[in-house]
Short mmCIF file of C-alpha atoms and ligand atoms in Angstrom, two decimals:
data_model
loop_
_atom_site.label_atom_id
_atom_site.label_comp_id
_atom_site.label_asym_id
_atom_site.label_seq_id
_atom_site.Cartn_x
_atom_site.Cartn_y
_atom_site.Cartn_z
CA UNK A 1 122.78 71.24 34.29
CA UNK A 2 121.11 68.54 36.39
CA UNK A 3 117.91 69.46 38.21
CA UNK A 4 116.61 67.52 41.19
CA UNK A 5 113.36 67.41 43.08
CA UNK A 6 113.74 66.52 46.73
CA UNK A 7 110.66 65.20 48.50
CA UNK A 8 110.95 65.98 52.21
CA UNK A 9 109.98 63.63 55.02
CA UNK A 10 106.24 63.49 55.48
CA UNK A 11 106.37 64.95 58.97
CA UNK A 12 108.10 68.18 57.95
CA UNK A 13 105.18 69.77 56.07
CA UNK A 14 102.98 68.90 59.05
CA UNK A 15 104.99 71.01 61.46
CA UNK A 16 103.59 74.31 62.73
CA UNK A 17 104.01 77.39 60.56
CA UNK A 18 106.63 78.65 63.03
CA UNK A 19 108.76 75.50 63.00
CA UNK A 20 108.50 74.67 59.32
CA UNK A 21 110.57 77.54 57.84
CA UNK A 22 113.42 76.69 60.22
CA UNK A 23 113.34 73.04 59.12
CA UNK A 24 113.29 73.90 55.43
CA UNK A 25 116.09 76.41 55.89
CA UNK A 26 118.31 73.89 57.62
CA UNK A 27 117.42 71.17 55.12
CA UNK A 28 118.39 73.46 52.29
CA UNK A 29 121.69 74.30 54.00
CA UNK A 30 122.40 70.58 54.47
CA UNK A 31 121.48 69.79 50.85
CA UNK A 32 123.81 72.56 49.71
CA UNK A 33 126.60 71.12 51.85
CA UNK A 34 125.98 67.66 50.35
CA UNK A 35 126.30 69.07 46.83
CA UNK A 36 129.42 71.04 47.70
CA UNK A 37 131.04 68.03 49.30
CA UNK A 38 130.51 66.12 46.07
CA UNK A 39 132.48 68.84 44.35
CA UNK A 40 129.72 71.00 42.93
CA UNK A 41 127.63 74.06 43.59
CA UNK A 42 123.93 74.72 44.00
CA UNK A 43 122.99 77.06 41.16
CA UNK A 44 119.39 77.52 42.21
CA UNK A 45 117.10 76.15 44.87
CA UNK A 46 113.49 76.86 45.62
CA UNK A 47 110.49 75.48 47.36
CA UNK A 48 108.01 73.71 45.14
CA UNK A 49 105.07 73.34 47.48
CA UNK A 50 106.34 70.76 49.98
CA UNK A 51 109.26 69.78 47.78
CA UNK A 52 112.59 71.39 47.07
CA UNK A 53 113.90 71.98 43.59
CA UNK A 54 117.68 71.99 43.37
CA UNK A 55 119.78 72.83 40.34
CA UNK A 56 123.46 71.92 40.47
CA UNK A 57 126.50 71.69 38.25
CA UNK A 58 127.42 68.11 39.21
CA UNK A 59 125.69 64.75 39.50
CA UNK A 60 124.48 65.03 43.08
CA UNK A 61 121.68 62.46 43.29
CA UNK A 62 123.61 60.08 45.53
CA UNK A 63 124.62 62.84 47.91
CA UNK A 64 121.13 64.36 48.06
CA UNK A 65 119.67 60.98 48.90
CA UNK A 66 121.88 60.77 51.98
CA UNK A 67 120.62 63.94 53.63
CA UNK A 68 118.35 63.44 56.65
CA UNK A 69 114.91 64.94 56.10
CA UNK A 70 114.87 63.67 52.51
CA UNK A 71 112.19 61.12 51.77
CA UNK A 72 113.40 60.67 48.23
CA UNK A 73 115.29 62.53 45.58
CA UNK A 74 114.87 62.40 41.83
CA UNK A 75 116.69 63.81 38.86
CA UNK A 76 114.15 65.50 36.61
CA UNK A 77 113.83 66.85 33.11
CA UNK A 78 112.10 70.26 33.03
CA UNK A 79 109.89 71.69 30.30
CA UNK A 80 107.84 74.86 29.93
CA UNK A 81 104.95 73.53 27.96
CA UNK A 82 102.62 75.39 25.60
CA UNK A 83 99.82 72.86 25.49
CA UNK A 84 98.92 69.38 26.59
CA UNK A 85 100.03 68.11 23.20
CA UNK A 86 103.39 69.83 23.57
CA UNK A 87 103.79 68.43 27.08
CA UNK A 88 103.01 64.88 25.92
CA UNK A 89 105.43 65.04 23.00
CA UNK A 90 108.20 66.33 25.24
CA UNK A 91 107.49 63.59 27.81
CA UNK A 92 107.55 61.07 24.97
CA UNK A 93 111.03 62.16 23.95
CA UNK A 94 112.30 62.16 27.54
CA UNK A 95 110.84 58.81 28.62
CA UNK A 96 111.24 56.72 25.47
CA UNK A 97 114.38 55.06 26.76
CA UNK A 98 112.84 54.44 30.19
CA UNK A 99 109.90 52.44 28.88
CA UNK A 100 111.70 50.71 26.04
CA UNK A 101 110.71 47.03 25.97
CA UNK A 102 108.91 47.27 29.32
CA UNK A 103 105.36 47.41 30.61
CA UNK A 104 104.77 50.87 31.98
CA UNK A 105 102.38 53.21 33.77
CA UNK A 106 102.25 57.00 33.88
CA UNK A 107 101.69 58.75 37.17
CA UNK A 108 100.88 62.45 37.19
CA UNK A 109 100.63 65.06 39.92
CA UNK A 110 99.33 68.46 39.01
CA UNK A 111 98.80 71.82 40.64
CA UNK A 112 97.88 75.20 39.14
CA UNK A 113 95.19 76.19 36.67
CA UNK A 114 95.05 74.13 33.47
CA UNK A 115 92.42 73.16 30.95
CA UNK A 116 93.27 69.49 31.49
CA UNK A 117 93.36 67.08 34.41
CA UNK A 118 96.15 64.81 35.69
CA UNK A 119 94.38 61.89 34.08
CA UNK A 120 94.37 63.68 30.70
CA UNK A 121 98.14 64.09 30.97
CA UNK A 122 98.60 60.43 31.88
CA UNK A 123 96.47 59.26 28.96
CA UNK A 124 98.13 61.56 26.46
CA UNK A 125 101.68 60.68 27.56
CA UNK A 126 100.75 56.99 27.70
CA UNK A 127 99.56 57.10 24.12
CA UNK A 128 102.78 58.75 22.93
CA UNK A 129 104.99 56.25 24.77
CA UNK A 130 103.06 53.09 24.01
CA UNK A 131 104.70 52.29 20.66
CA UNK A 132 108.15 52.32 22.30
CA UNK A 133 107.14 49.98 25.14
CA UNK A 134 105.87 46.49 25.85
CA UNK A 135 102.48 48.01 26.61
CA UNK A 136 100.64 49.91 29.32
CA UNK A 137 100.15 48.08 32.61
CA UNK A 138 98.56 50.11 35.37
CA UNK A 139 98.26 47.19 37.78
CA UNK A 140 101.76 45.86 37.74
CA UNK A 141 104.08 48.08 35.70
CA UNK A 142 107.77 47.33 35.29
CA UNK A 143 108.45 51.04 35.18
CA UNK A 144 106.45 54.08 36.24
CA UNK A 145 106.89 57.34 34.41
CA UNK A 146 106.38 60.07 36.98
CA UNK A 147 105.42 63.56 35.93
CA UNK A 148 104.68 66.64 37.99
CA UNK A 149 102.90 69.57 36.45
CA UNK A 150 103.34 72.79 38.42
CA UNK A 151 101.87 75.85 36.77
CA UNK A 152 103.44 76.26 33.35
CA UNK A 153 106.22 73.76 33.98
CA UNK A 154 106.39 70.00 33.80
CA UNK A 155 108.95 67.82 35.52
CA UNK A 156 109.67 64.25 34.51
CA UNK A 157 111.61 61.94 36.84
CA UNK A 158 114.55 60.29 35.13
CA UNK A 159 116.07 58.55 38.19
CA UNK A 160 114.79 58.30 41.73
CA UNK A 161 116.66 57.31 44.90
CA UNK A 162 115.08 56.73 48.31
CA UNK A 163 116.36 58.96 51.09
CA UNK A 164 116.72 58.11 54.77
CA UNK A 165 113.76 60.20 55.98
CA UNK A 166 114.06 61.75 59.41
CA UNK A 167 114.61 65.40 60.25
CA UNK A 168 117.25 67.79 58.95
CA UNK A 169 120.40 67.35 61.03
CA UNK A 170 120.78 70.36 63.29
CA UNK A 171 117.16 71.26 64.04
CA UNK A 172 117.12 69.23 67.24
CA UNK A 173 120.32 70.33 68.99
CA UNK A 174 123.63 68.55 69.57
CA UNK A 175 124.59 65.25 71.11
CA UNK A 176 127.82 63.61 72.19
CA UNK A 177 128.06 59.98 71.05
CA UNK A 178 130.17 57.53 73.04
CA UNK A 179 131.86 56.07 70.04
CA UNK A 180 133.84 52.84 69.95
CA UNK A 181 133.44 52.40 66.20
CA UNK A 182 132.13 48.82 66.55
CA UNK A 183 128.78 47.95 65.02
CA UNK A 184 126.58 49.53 67.65
CA UNK A 185 127.74 53.04 68.40
CA UNK A 186 127.94 54.17 64.73
CA UNK A 187 124.38 52.96 64.18
CA UNK A 188 123.34 54.81 67.35
CA UNK A 189 125.03 57.96 66.01
CA UNK A 190 123.27 57.59 62.66
CA UNK A 191 119.85 57.10 64.23
CA UNK A 192 120.39 60.16 66.42
CA UNK A 193 121.52 62.35 63.52
CA UNK A 194 118.53 61.07 61.57
CA UNK A 195 116.26 62.68 64.15
CA UNK A 196 117.77 66.09 63.51
CA UNK A 197 120.64 66.05 65.99
CA UNK A 198 124.19 67.16 65.23
CA UNK A 199 126.44 64.46 66.62
CA UNK A 200 130.05 64.66 67.71
CA UNK A 201 132.09 61.62 68.70
CA UNK A 202 133.75 60.88 72.01
CA UNK A 203 136.16 57.97 71.94
CA UNK A 204 138.09 56.47 74.83
CA UNK A 205 141.43 54.89 74.08
CA UNK A 206 141.28 51.79 76.26
CA UNK A 207 144.24 49.85 74.89
CA UNK A 208 146.01 49.95 71.57
CA UNK A 209 145.58 53.23 69.64
CA UNK A 210 144.85 50.99 66.69
CA UNK A 211 141.26 50.82 67.95
CA UNK A 212 141.19 54.62 68.10
CA UNK A 213 142.63 54.86 64.59
CA UNK A 214 139.99 52.47 63.26
CA UNK A 215 137.18 54.17 65.21
CA UNK A 216 138.19 57.44 63.59
CA UNK A 217 137.95 55.83 60.16
CA UNK A 218 134.40 54.74 60.94
CA UNK A 219 133.51 58.22 62.22
CA UNK A 220 134.97 59.77 59.08
CA UNK A 221 133.07 57.46 56.75
CA UNK A 222 129.85 58.11 58.66
CA UNK A 223 130.43 61.85 58.49
CA UNK A 224 131.39 61.92 54.82
CA UNK A 225 128.34 59.91 53.86
CA UNK A 226 125.65 61.18 56.16
CA UNK A 227 126.47 64.19 58.30
CA UNK A 228 125.91 67.45 56.47
CA UNK A 229 125.59 71.09 57.43
CA UNK A 230 128.16 71.14 60.22
CA UNK A 231 131.65 69.95 61.06
CA UNK A 232 131.56 66.80 63.17
CA UNK A 233 134.30 66.50 65.77
CA UNK A 234 136.15 63.42 67.01
CA UNK A 235 137.26 63.74 70.60
CA UNK A 236 139.72 61.36 72.14
CA UNK A 237 140.21 60.78 75.83
CA UNK A 238 143.18 58.59 76.67
CA UNK A 239 141.67 56.19 79.21
CA UNK A 240 144.58 53.77 79.45
CA UNK A 241 145.64 54.82 82.94
CA UNK A 242 142.03 54.62 84.08
CA UNK A 243 141.74 51.12 82.62
CA UNK A 244 145.00 50.16 84.33
CA UNK A 245 143.69 51.28 87.71
CA UNK A 246 140.33 49.62 87.24
CA UNK A 247 142.02 46.38 86.22
CA UNK A 248 144.33 46.42 89.22
CA UNK A 249 142.15 47.84 92.00
CA UNK A 250 138.53 47.02 91.30
CA UNK A 251 137.04 43.67 92.20
CA UNK A 252 136.84 41.68 88.98
CA UNK A 253 133.05 41.23 89.02
CA UNK A 254 132.60 44.98 89.07
CA UNK A 255 135.22 46.05 86.55
CA UNK A 256 132.99 46.31 83.51
CA UNK A 257 130.40 48.32 85.34
CA UNK A 258 132.99 50.52 87.06
CA UNK A 259 134.65 51.29 83.73
CA UNK A 260 131.31 52.17 82.18
CA UNK A 261 130.50 54.47 85.10
CA UNK A 262 133.82 56.21 84.55
CA UNK A 263 133.10 56.61 80.83
CA UNK A 264 129.73 58.12 81.64
CA UNK A 265 131.30 60.47 84.17
CA UNK A 266 133.89 61.62 81.67
CA UNK A 267 131.22 62.03 78.99
CA UNK A 268 129.05 64.03 81.33
CA UNK A 269 131.88 66.46 81.97
CA UNK A 270 132.62 66.85 78.30
CA UNK A 271 128.93 67.30 77.51
CA UNK A 272 128.57 70.00 80.14
CA UNK A 273 131.72 71.84 79.17
CA UNK A 274 131.04 71.71 75.43
CA UNK A 275 127.33 72.49 75.67
CA UNK A 276 125.86 69.23 74.34
CA UNK A 277 122.17 68.59 74.89
CA UNK A 278 122.45 64.82 75.30
CA UNK A 279 124.77 61.83 75.55
CA UNK A 280 124.24 58.88 73.21
CA UNK A 281 125.47 55.31 73.60
CA UNK A 282 125.19 52.17 71.50
CA UNK A 283 123.86 50.14 74.39
CA UNK A 284 121.10 47.68 73.65
CA UNK A 285 119.17 46.10 76.47
CA UNK A 286 120.62 42.82 77.58
CA UNK A 287 123.06 42.57 74.68
CA UNK A 288 126.02 42.13 77.01
CA UNK A 289 126.23 41.38 80.70
CA UNK A 290 127.18 45.00 81.30
CA UNK A 291 124.00 46.11 79.58
CA UNK A 292 121.36 44.70 81.89
CA UNK A 293 118.75 47.16 83.02
CA UNK A 294 120.10 46.89 86.56
CA UNK A 295 123.62 47.73 85.48
CA UNK A 296 122.50 50.61 83.31
CA UNK A 297 120.64 51.94 86.31
CA UNK A 298 123.64 51.55 88.60
CA UNK A 299 125.97 53.19 86.09
CA UNK A 300 123.68 56.20 85.72
CA UNK A 301 123.04 56.47 89.45
CA UNK A 302 126.78 56.61 90.07
CA UNK A 303 127.86 58.77 87.16
CA UNK A 304 124.90 61.17 87.52
CA UNK A 305 125.23 62.50 83.98
CA UNK A 306 124.06 66.11 83.76
CA UNK A 307 122.50 65.50 80.34
CA UNK A 308 119.96 62.89 79.28
CA UNK A 309 121.48 59.62 78.07
CA UNK A 310 119.87 58.37 74.85
CA UNK A 311 120.12 54.75 73.82
CA UNK A 312 118.62 54.57 70.35
CA UNK A 313 119.45 50.85 70.06
CA UNK A 314 117.74 49.89 73.31
CA UNK A 315 115.06 47.89 71.55
CA UNK A 316 116.99 46.50 68.60
CA UNK A 317 118.31 42.97 68.15
CA UNK A 318 121.89 42.45 67.05
CA UNK A 319 120.70 41.32 63.59
CA UNK A 320 118.72 44.51 63.17
CA UNK A 321 121.74 46.57 64.19
CA UNK A 322 123.97 44.72 61.74
CA UNK A 323 121.43 45.21 58.94
CA UNK A 324 121.41 48.94 59.65
CA UNK A 325 125.20 48.99 59.75
CA UNK A 326 125.22 47.52 56.23
CA UNK A 327 122.56 49.90 54.98
CA UNK A 328 124.54 52.87 56.32
CA UNK A 329 127.64 51.56 54.59
CA UNK A 330 129.78 51.06 57.68
CA UNK A 331 129.74 47.29 58.09
CA UNK A 332 133.17 46.60 56.60
CA UNK A 333 134.95 49.33 58.52
CA UNK A 334 133.19 48.53 61.80
CA UNK A 335 134.03 44.85 61.50
CA UNK A 336 137.73 45.74 61.61
CA UNK A 337 137.47 47.53 64.95
CA UNK A 338 138.89 45.21 67.63
CA UNK A 339 137.07 44.76 70.92
CA UNK A 340 139.14 45.93 73.85
CA UNK A 341 140.58 43.09 75.95
CA UNK A 342 138.17 41.92 78.57
CA UNK A 343 139.38 43.36 81.84
CA UNK A 344 137.27 40.85 83.68
CA UNK A 345 136.33 37.21 83.20
CA UNK A 346 133.12 36.70 81.33
CA UNK A 347 130.99 36.03 84.40
CA UNK A 348 130.61 39.68 85.38
CA UNK A 349 128.13 41.26 87.73
CA UNK A 350 124.74 41.69 86.13
CA UNK A 351 123.02 43.19 89.18
CA UNK A 352 125.41 45.83 90.46
CA UNK A 353 124.05 48.30 92.98
CA UNK A 354 125.07 51.97 92.97
CA UNK A 355 126.55 51.61 96.47
CA UNK A 356 128.78 48.75 95.35
CA UNK A 357 129.96 50.64 92.31
CA UNK A 358 130.66 53.78 94.37
CA UNK A 359 132.66 51.63 96.77
CA UNK A 360 134.81 50.27 93.96
CA UNK A 361 135.41 53.67 92.39
CA UNK A 362 136.54 55.03 95.75
CA UNK A 363 139.58 52.75 95.47
CA UNK A 364 140.91 54.63 92.46
CA UNK A 365 143.44 57.46 92.56
CA UNK A 366 141.89 60.88 92.96
CA UNK A 367 142.09 63.16 89.97
CA UNK A 368 142.62 60.31 87.51
CA UNK A 369 139.47 61.10 85.55
CA UNK A 370 139.97 64.86 85.62
CA UNK A 371 143.43 64.45 84.24
CA UNK A 372 142.28 62.19 81.42
CA UNK A 373 139.45 64.56 80.45
CA UNK A 374 141.60 67.68 80.67
CA UNK A 375 143.98 66.18 78.11
CA UNK A 376 141.22 65.37 75.65
CA UNK A 377 142.27 65.84 72.03
CA UNK A 378 139.75 67.20 69.52
CA UNK A 379 139.87 66.61 65.76
CA UNK A 380 137.83 67.96 62.89
CA UNK A 381 136.56 64.73 61.33
CA UNK A 382 136.39 66.05 57.77
CA UNK A 383 139.90 67.45 57.65
CA UNK A 384 141.87 65.21 60.04
CA UNK A 385 143.59 62.04 58.86
CA UNK A 386 143.20 58.74 60.70
CA UNK A 387 146.86 58.71 61.73
CA UNK A 388 146.43 62.12 63.38
CA UNK A 389 144.47 60.51 66.22
CA UNK A 390 147.34 58.26 67.32
CA UNK A 391 148.62 59.91 70.52
CA UNK A 392 151.97 61.50 69.79
CA UNK A 393 153.05 60.54 73.32
CA UNK A 394 153.24 56.95 72.06
CA UNK A 395 156.58 56.22 70.46
CA UNK A 396 155.66 52.60 69.77
CA UNK A 397 152.63 51.44 67.81
CA UNK A 398 151.45 47.90 67.09
CA UNK A 399 150.11 48.48 63.60
CA UNK A 400 151.01 50.23 60.38
CA UNK A 401 148.72 53.13 59.47
CA UNK A 402 147.58 53.15 55.87
CA UNK A 403 149.92 55.10 53.61
CA UNK A 404 152.75 55.18 56.14
CA UNK A 405 156.35 55.29 54.94
CA UNK A 406 158.01 52.13 56.27
CA UNK A 407 161.66 52.57 57.09
CA UNK A 408 163.81 49.48 57.52
CA UNK A 409 166.40 50.16 60.22
CA UNK A 410 168.07 46.74 59.99
CA UNK A 411 171.15 48.02 58.17
CA UNK A 412 173.03 45.35 56.18
CA UNK A 413 170.75 42.54 57.37
CA UNK A 414 167.75 44.21 55.88
CA UNK A 415 169.38 44.08 52.50
CA UNK A 416 170.46 40.47 52.88
CA UNK A 417 167.11 39.19 54.19
CA UNK A 418 165.26 40.92 51.43
CA UNK A 419 163.48 44.17 51.99
CA UNK A 420 160.25 44.46 53.94
CA UNK A 421 157.49 44.95 51.37
CA UNK A 422 157.12 48.61 50.51
CA UNK A 423 159.93 49.75 52.79
CA UNK A 424 162.97 51.89 52.17
CA UNK A 425 166.27 51.36 54.03
CA UNK A 426 167.12 53.96 56.67
CA UNK A 427 170.21 54.90 54.66
CA UNK A 428 167.95 56.07 51.81
CA UNK A 429 165.89 58.38 54.04
CA UNK A 430 166.73 62.06 53.59
CA UNK A 431 167.07 63.13 57.22
CA UNK A 432 166.91 66.78 56.27
CA UNK A 433 163.54 66.37 54.60
CA UNK A 434 160.68 65.02 56.72
CA UNK A 435 157.94 63.86 54.30
CA UNK A 436 155.37 66.46 55.34
CA UNK A 437 152.87 64.94 57.74
CA UNK A 438 153.18 61.44 56.30
CA UNK A 439 153.70 58.99 59.13
CA UNK A 440 156.99 57.13 59.22
CA UNK A 441 157.06 53.67 60.80
CA UNK A 442 160.51 52.41 61.69
CA UNK A 443 161.07 48.66 61.74
CA UNK A 444 163.92 46.51 63.00
CA UNK A 445 164.20 42.83 64.04
CA UNK A 446 162.61 43.09 67.46
CA UNK A 447 161.40 46.66 67.76
CA UNK A 448 164.22 47.92 69.97
CA UNK A 449 166.65 49.88 67.80
CA UNK A 450 163.65 51.15 65.86
CA UNK A 451 162.54 53.04 68.98
CA UNK A 452 165.85 54.85 69.13
CA UNK A 453 165.68 55.65 65.44
CA UNK A 454 162.06 56.84 65.67
CA UNK A 455 163.02 59.11 68.60
CA UNK A 456 165.88 60.54 66.56
CA UNK A 457 163.60 61.13 63.58
CA UNK A 458 161.11 62.93 65.79
CA UNK A 459 163.80 65.34 66.90
CA UNK A 460 164.29 66.13 63.25
CA UNK A 461 160.62 66.88 62.73
CA UNK A 462 159.44 63.51 61.41
CA UNK A 463 156.10 62.08 62.54
CA UNK A 464 157.79 58.80 63.39
CA UNK A 465 156.75 55.69 65.31
CA UNK A 466 158.52 52.45 66.06
CA UNK A 467 156.77 49.21 65.18
CA UNK A 468 156.32 47.06 68.27
CA UNK A 469 157.89 43.58 68.00
CA UNK A 470 159.55 44.47 64.69
CA UNK A 471 159.48 41.65 62.18
CA UNK A 472 157.17 39.53 64.35
CA UNK A 473 154.42 41.87 63.21
CA UNK A 474 154.60 40.48 59.68
CA UNK A 475 154.73 36.91 60.87
CA UNK A 476 151.55 37.55 62.85
CA UNK A 477 149.87 39.35 59.97
CA UNK A 478 150.80 36.57 57.53
CA UNK A 479 149.36 33.96 59.88
CA UNK A 480 146.20 36.03 60.28
CA UNK A 481 146.03 36.81 56.61
P1 ATP B 1 129.91 48.80 70.02
O1 ATP B 1 129.42 47.86 68.96
O2 ATP B 1 129.41 50.20 69.84
O3 ATP B 1 131.38 48.70 70.20
P2 ATP B 1 129.48 46.85 72.06
O4 ATP B 1 128.42 45.94 71.61
O5 ATP B 1 130.89 46.45 71.88
O6 ATP B 1 129.23 48.29 71.39
P3 ATP B 1 130.07 47.66 74.80
O7 ATP B 1 131.49 47.42 74.60
O8 ATP B 1 129.40 47.15 76.04
O9 ATP B 1 129.15 47.13 73.60
O10 ATP B 1 129.81 49.21 74.70
C1 ATP B 1 128.54 49.76 74.83
C2 ATP B 1 128.60 51.22 74.42
O11 ATP B 1 129.55 51.92 75.24
C3 ATP B 1 129.08 51.44 73.01
O12 ATP B 1 128.05 51.27 72.08
C4 ATP B 1 129.57 52.85 73.09
O13 ATP B 1 128.49 53.76 73.06
C5 ATP B 1 130.22 52.88 74.47
N1 ATP B 1 131.65 52.54 74.36
C6 ATP B 1 132.24 51.33 74.50
N2 ATP B 1 133.58 51.40 74.30
C7 ATP B 1 133.86 52.70 74.04
C8 ATP B 1 135.05 53.43 73.74
N3 ATP B 1 136.24 52.84 73.67
N4 ATP B 1 134.94 54.76 73.51
C9 ATP B 1 133.73 55.37 73.57
N5 ATP B 1 132.58 54.74 73.84
C10 ATP B 1 132.63 53.42 74.07
MG1 MG B 2 132.49 47.38 71.05
#
């Protein structure tokens, strides 16, 4: 059974004796969750001075190295030694392969009472390994054999992976992340979770639910990879009516800022109601015209959020954010998330005043925001599927969710024109048997009859949508492709 030694972030052992046990406890819970999510169990876990020893029944190194609060994680071989000689011979057997053909060094840490020093162990092990290697090189080794001697046991590192550092997620409270799924907000969420905060996601549907669907995919990937020890939630507020009003009633210069103020207001309400300790955004100073210091100030002055607003990216350049996005493993998914249409020309107000923004918001229908927030949908990120977040009030969608069953409603023409790739004709669909919760997308020439068919399928219990513009969708996709 694999055994791992987890080195915790340097700042954890430095915490006060009252804080420390809580941090270790949560870290252990998060490590256990990481192992269980990779399909295994923790068979034993204990504190080894400032490190944590974890024994599992699966290969869990990858997962352990993605838990916040972990400085690094290593898979180790364990041996109860009888003497220095015995220890060295065991280490020789374990590390032969590691040093084979390479220049190596031996690094030893030791605690407990022994009749030898760390240096003695290093020398002895070095001598045993030397014949299998390209020689000892303490200055510039190609490989370092790491050994820890703790009391009567020795541990030899077989593989080591760097962790993210930070604090165990959960020790610092909970935050609500305004989450578009683009490059910025996921990195902001990651940085916040890294400092010990449980993050949940709040997404506003501003236009096509395709953006919401893709944002969910990013949130899910982020959660699966990095968020352990709790169940992250994805909350969706349908903001399309709000966007419509802003676009039609607010002076164009002020639209961006007005919309942001409304997002903040909505977030503040959700944060208060759901007991979050903070609101997080992916704003970075000056990155966009809506993100000038003046505008941020105006937005906050108007929205008056009841919780602190954290902007972990405030000081980062776009390149730094993109590099982090890659490191976190979200770059590809984030790059697919479309930007919402600009609801204003590019020359927007960069120096809005709170009074101006208030004045613009006063033009909007009363109760618009309350209504949107009261209809918020909440999903469990780990168990929901991306297609679940498409509002069921939409009969038409402008994209095909992954894994959807495509139904060709074109009747005889469908057959003659050749089937749509991966589709089945409507006549082949068993109307008595909806395919569980698999999404059905109905397609016809222009997207008209398909709406009728999708409506009919819904009455029969299908999770059906009609594809907007019908066959034009493929022409567009092919051109894009
Ligand atoms: P991102 O890369 O996160 O999409 P951005 O560079 O596109 O950010 P903006 O569109 O100005 O910048 O958004 C700034 C921040 O506002 C985002 O980082 C996010 O926190 C929040 N935000 C923007 N759009 C949405 C949305 N549809 N739902 C929730 N939050 C959003
Ligand atoms: Mg964006």
